[in-house]
XYZ file of C-alpha atoms in Angstrom:
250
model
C -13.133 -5.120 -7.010
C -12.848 -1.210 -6.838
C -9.603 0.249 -6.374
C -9.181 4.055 -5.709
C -5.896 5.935 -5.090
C -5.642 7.595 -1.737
C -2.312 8.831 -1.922
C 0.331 7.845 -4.355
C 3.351 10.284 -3.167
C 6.882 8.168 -2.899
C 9.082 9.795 0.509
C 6.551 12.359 1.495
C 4.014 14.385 0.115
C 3.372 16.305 -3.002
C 1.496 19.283 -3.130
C -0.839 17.113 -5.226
C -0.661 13.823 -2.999
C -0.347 12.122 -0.148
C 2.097 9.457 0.484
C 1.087 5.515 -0.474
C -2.838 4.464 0.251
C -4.764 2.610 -1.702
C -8.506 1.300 -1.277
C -9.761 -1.650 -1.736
C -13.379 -2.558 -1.814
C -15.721 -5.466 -2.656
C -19.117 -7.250 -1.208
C -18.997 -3.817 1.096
C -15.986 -5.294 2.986
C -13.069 -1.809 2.656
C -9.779 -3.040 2.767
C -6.999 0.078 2.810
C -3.173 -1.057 1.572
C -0.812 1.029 3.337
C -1.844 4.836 5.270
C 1.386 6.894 4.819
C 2.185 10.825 5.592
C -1.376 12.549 4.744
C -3.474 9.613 4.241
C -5.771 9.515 6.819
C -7.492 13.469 5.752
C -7.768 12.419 1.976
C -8.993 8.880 2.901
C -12.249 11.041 4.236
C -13.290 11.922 0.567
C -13.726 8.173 -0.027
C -14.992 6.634 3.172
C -15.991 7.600 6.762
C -13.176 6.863 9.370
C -15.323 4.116 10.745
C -15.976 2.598 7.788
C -12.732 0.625 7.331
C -12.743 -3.007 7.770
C -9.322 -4.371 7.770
C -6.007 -2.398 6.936
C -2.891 -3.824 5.480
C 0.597 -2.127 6.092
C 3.275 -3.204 3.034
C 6.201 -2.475 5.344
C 6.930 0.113 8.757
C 8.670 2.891 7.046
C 6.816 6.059 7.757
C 5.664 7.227 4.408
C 3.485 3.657 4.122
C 2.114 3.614 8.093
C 2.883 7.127 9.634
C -1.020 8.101 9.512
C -2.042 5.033 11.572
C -1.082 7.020 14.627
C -3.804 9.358 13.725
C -5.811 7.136 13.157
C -5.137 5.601 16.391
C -6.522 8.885 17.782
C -9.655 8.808 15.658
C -10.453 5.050 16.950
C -9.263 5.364 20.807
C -10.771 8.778 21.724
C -14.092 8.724 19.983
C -16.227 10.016 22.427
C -19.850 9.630 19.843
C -20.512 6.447 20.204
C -18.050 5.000 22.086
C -14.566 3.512 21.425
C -14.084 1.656 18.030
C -14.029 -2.144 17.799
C -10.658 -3.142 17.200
C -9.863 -3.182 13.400
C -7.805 -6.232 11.864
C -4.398 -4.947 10.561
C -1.832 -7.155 9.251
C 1.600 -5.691 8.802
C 5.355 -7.002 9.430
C 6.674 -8.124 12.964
C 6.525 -5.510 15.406
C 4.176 -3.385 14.206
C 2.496 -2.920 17.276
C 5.861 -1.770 19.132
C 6.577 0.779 15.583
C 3.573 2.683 16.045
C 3.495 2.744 19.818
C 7.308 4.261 19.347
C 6.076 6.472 17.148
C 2.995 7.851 18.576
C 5.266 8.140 21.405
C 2.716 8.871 23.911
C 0.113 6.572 24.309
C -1.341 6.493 27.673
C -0.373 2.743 27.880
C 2.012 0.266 25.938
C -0.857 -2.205 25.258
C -3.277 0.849 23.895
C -2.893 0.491 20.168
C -3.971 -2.951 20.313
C -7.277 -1.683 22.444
C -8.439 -0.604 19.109
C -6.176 -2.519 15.950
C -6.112 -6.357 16.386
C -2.385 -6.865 15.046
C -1.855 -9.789 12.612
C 1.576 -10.401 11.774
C 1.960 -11.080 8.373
C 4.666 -13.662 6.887
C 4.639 -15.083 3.592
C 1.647 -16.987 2.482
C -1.889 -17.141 1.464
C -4.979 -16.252 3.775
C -8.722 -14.604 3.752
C -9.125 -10.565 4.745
C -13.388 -10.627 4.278
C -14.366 -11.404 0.785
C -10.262 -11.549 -0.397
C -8.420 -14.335 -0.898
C -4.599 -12.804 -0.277
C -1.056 -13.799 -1.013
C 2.092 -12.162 0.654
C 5.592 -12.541 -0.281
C 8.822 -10.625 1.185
C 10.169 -8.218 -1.498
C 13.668 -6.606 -1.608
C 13.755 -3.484 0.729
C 16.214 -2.761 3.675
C 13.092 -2.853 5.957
C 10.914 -6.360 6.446
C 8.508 -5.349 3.098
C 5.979 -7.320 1.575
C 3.646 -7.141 -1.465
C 0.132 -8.472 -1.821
C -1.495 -9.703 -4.373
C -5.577 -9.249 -3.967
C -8.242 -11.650 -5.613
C -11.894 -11.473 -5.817
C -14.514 -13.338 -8.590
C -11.736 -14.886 -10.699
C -10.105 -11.077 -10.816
C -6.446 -9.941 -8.958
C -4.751 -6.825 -7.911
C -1.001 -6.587 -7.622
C 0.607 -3.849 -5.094
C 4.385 -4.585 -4.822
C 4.832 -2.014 -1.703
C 8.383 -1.127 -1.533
C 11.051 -3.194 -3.697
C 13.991 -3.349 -6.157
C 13.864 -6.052 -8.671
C 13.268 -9.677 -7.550
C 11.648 -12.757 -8.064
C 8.913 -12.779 -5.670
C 7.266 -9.828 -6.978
C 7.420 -11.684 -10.362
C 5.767 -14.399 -8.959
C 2.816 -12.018 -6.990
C 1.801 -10.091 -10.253
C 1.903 -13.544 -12.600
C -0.921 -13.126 -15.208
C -2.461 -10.241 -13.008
C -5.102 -7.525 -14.105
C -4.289 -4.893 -12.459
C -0.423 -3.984 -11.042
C 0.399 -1.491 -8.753
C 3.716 -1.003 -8.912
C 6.450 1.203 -7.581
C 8.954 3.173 -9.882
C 10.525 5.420 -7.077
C 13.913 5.512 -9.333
C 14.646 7.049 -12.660
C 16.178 4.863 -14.871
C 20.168 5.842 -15.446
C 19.960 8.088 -12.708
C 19.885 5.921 -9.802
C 21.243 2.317 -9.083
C 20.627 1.182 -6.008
C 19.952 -2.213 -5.024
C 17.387 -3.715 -3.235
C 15.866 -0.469 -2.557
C 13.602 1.056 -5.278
C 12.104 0.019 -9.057
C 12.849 2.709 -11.874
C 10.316 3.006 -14.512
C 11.948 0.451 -17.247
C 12.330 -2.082 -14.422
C 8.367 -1.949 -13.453
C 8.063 -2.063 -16.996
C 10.161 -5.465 -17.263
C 8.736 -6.956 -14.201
C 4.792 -6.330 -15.778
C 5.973 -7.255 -18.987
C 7.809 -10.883 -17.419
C 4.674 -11.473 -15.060
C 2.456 -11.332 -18.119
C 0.269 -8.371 -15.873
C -2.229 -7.299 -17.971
C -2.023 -3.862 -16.597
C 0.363 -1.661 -14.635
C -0.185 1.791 -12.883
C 3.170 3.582 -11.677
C 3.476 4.480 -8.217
C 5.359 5.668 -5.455
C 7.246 8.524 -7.613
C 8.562 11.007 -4.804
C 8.358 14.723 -6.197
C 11.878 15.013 -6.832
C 11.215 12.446 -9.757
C 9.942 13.109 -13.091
C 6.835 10.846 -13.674
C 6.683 11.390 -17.292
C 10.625 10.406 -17.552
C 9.554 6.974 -15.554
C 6.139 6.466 -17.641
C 7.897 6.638 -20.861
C 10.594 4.453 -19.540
C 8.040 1.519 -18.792
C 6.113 1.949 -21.715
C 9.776 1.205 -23.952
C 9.671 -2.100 -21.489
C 5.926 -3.125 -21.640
C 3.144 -2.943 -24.552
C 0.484 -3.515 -22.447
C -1.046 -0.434 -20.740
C 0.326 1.853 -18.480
C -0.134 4.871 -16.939
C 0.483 7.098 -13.865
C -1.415 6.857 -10.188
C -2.988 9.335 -9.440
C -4.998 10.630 -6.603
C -8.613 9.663 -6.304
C -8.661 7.816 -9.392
C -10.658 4.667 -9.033
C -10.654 1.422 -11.293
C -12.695 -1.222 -11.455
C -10.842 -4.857 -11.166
């Protein structure tokens, strides 16, 4: 598998980043996790716009899925070629009705499933092309869910949104690569079920036996390096910071 940061902003956008995307690729099958505020423009430097195969949205809070409603525009009003096939994406109950709200103008209710074919997801395991997948609810106020990825005996972790709990444990057991959140700085903020600080990605990689973890999700109000040192005290494996168009190879 290939993995390469889109957009690793937490909230909204950086100057340097756009808010969570992350691609996916294997066999020639693109799978994109998440499409948040600013996605959709720097997903262009990695792919065409009709070269996606199946999308995944974590959870329906606008810095993770805001972009599909451009992207909506890209697939419905393509004049070269005609209109897109629909595209799988798999995201939480009532997608379909959060994006249509959102767009807000769609020139009917049924139009965004005209060119995405919705698939709601629930926890469990199931095939997206060449992936085998596994979804479990983490802890967010929204309906959230993280995915873990496998291909040829190798696995991707991306918790999506979540504070501390034992499903996300469970999703990045023994995994090579995690993509975690650390939204929180560690002694600064303490709210639960919301957000991971750095020390508490660090304990969940370091509990899950992940064999790697890359920090993401860190809005620009937060001090990376704070949260990076703060997992490295809770985990001696490697870790480092997302950032954007970085790929690794899984």
């Amino acid at each position: 598998m290939k993995l390469t940061v889109v957009g690793c902003s937490g909230s909204f956008p950086s100057a340097e980043s756009a808010c969570s995307s992350y691609l996916v690729e294997a066999d020639g099958f693109r799978l994109l996790l998440d499409m948040g505020n600013g996605a959709l423009g720097e997903l262009q430097r990695h792919c065409g716009l009709y070269d996606l195969d199946a999308i995944f949205l974590s959870h329906l809070h606008a810095d993770h899925c805001i972009d599909m409603c451009a992207y909506f525009v890209a697939r419905y009003y393509r004049h070269d070629g005609g209109r897109c096939d629909p595209i799988p994406v798999y995201g939480p109950e009532g997608t379909e009705q959060r994006l249509t709200t959102a767009y807000a103008d769609t020139p009917s209710a049924s139009s965004m499933s005209e060119v995405f074919d919705f698939h709601t997801v629930k926890p469990g395991s199931f095939e997206i092309g060449p992936f085998s997948v596994h979804t479990e609810k983490v802890s967010h106020p929204v309906e959230a869910y993280g995915i873990r990825v496998e291909h040829d005996g190798r696995s991707l972790t991306y918790s999506g949104d979540t504070g501390v709990c034992d499903s996300l444990d469970e999703l990045a057991r023994d995994t090579d690569l995690f993509l975690c959140e650390a939204a929180f700085t560690h002694g600064k903020e303490d709210i639960p079920d919301l957000h991971l600080n750095g020390r508490e990605a660090g304990e969940t990689a370091a509990r899950a036996g992940a064999r790697r973890l890359v920090l993401t999700h860190i809005p620009p109000w937060t001090d990376p390096l704070v949260n990076l040192a703060h997992a490295r005290e809770a985990f001696a494996g490697p870790v480092e910071l997302a950032t954007p168009r970085t790929t690794y190879d899984i």
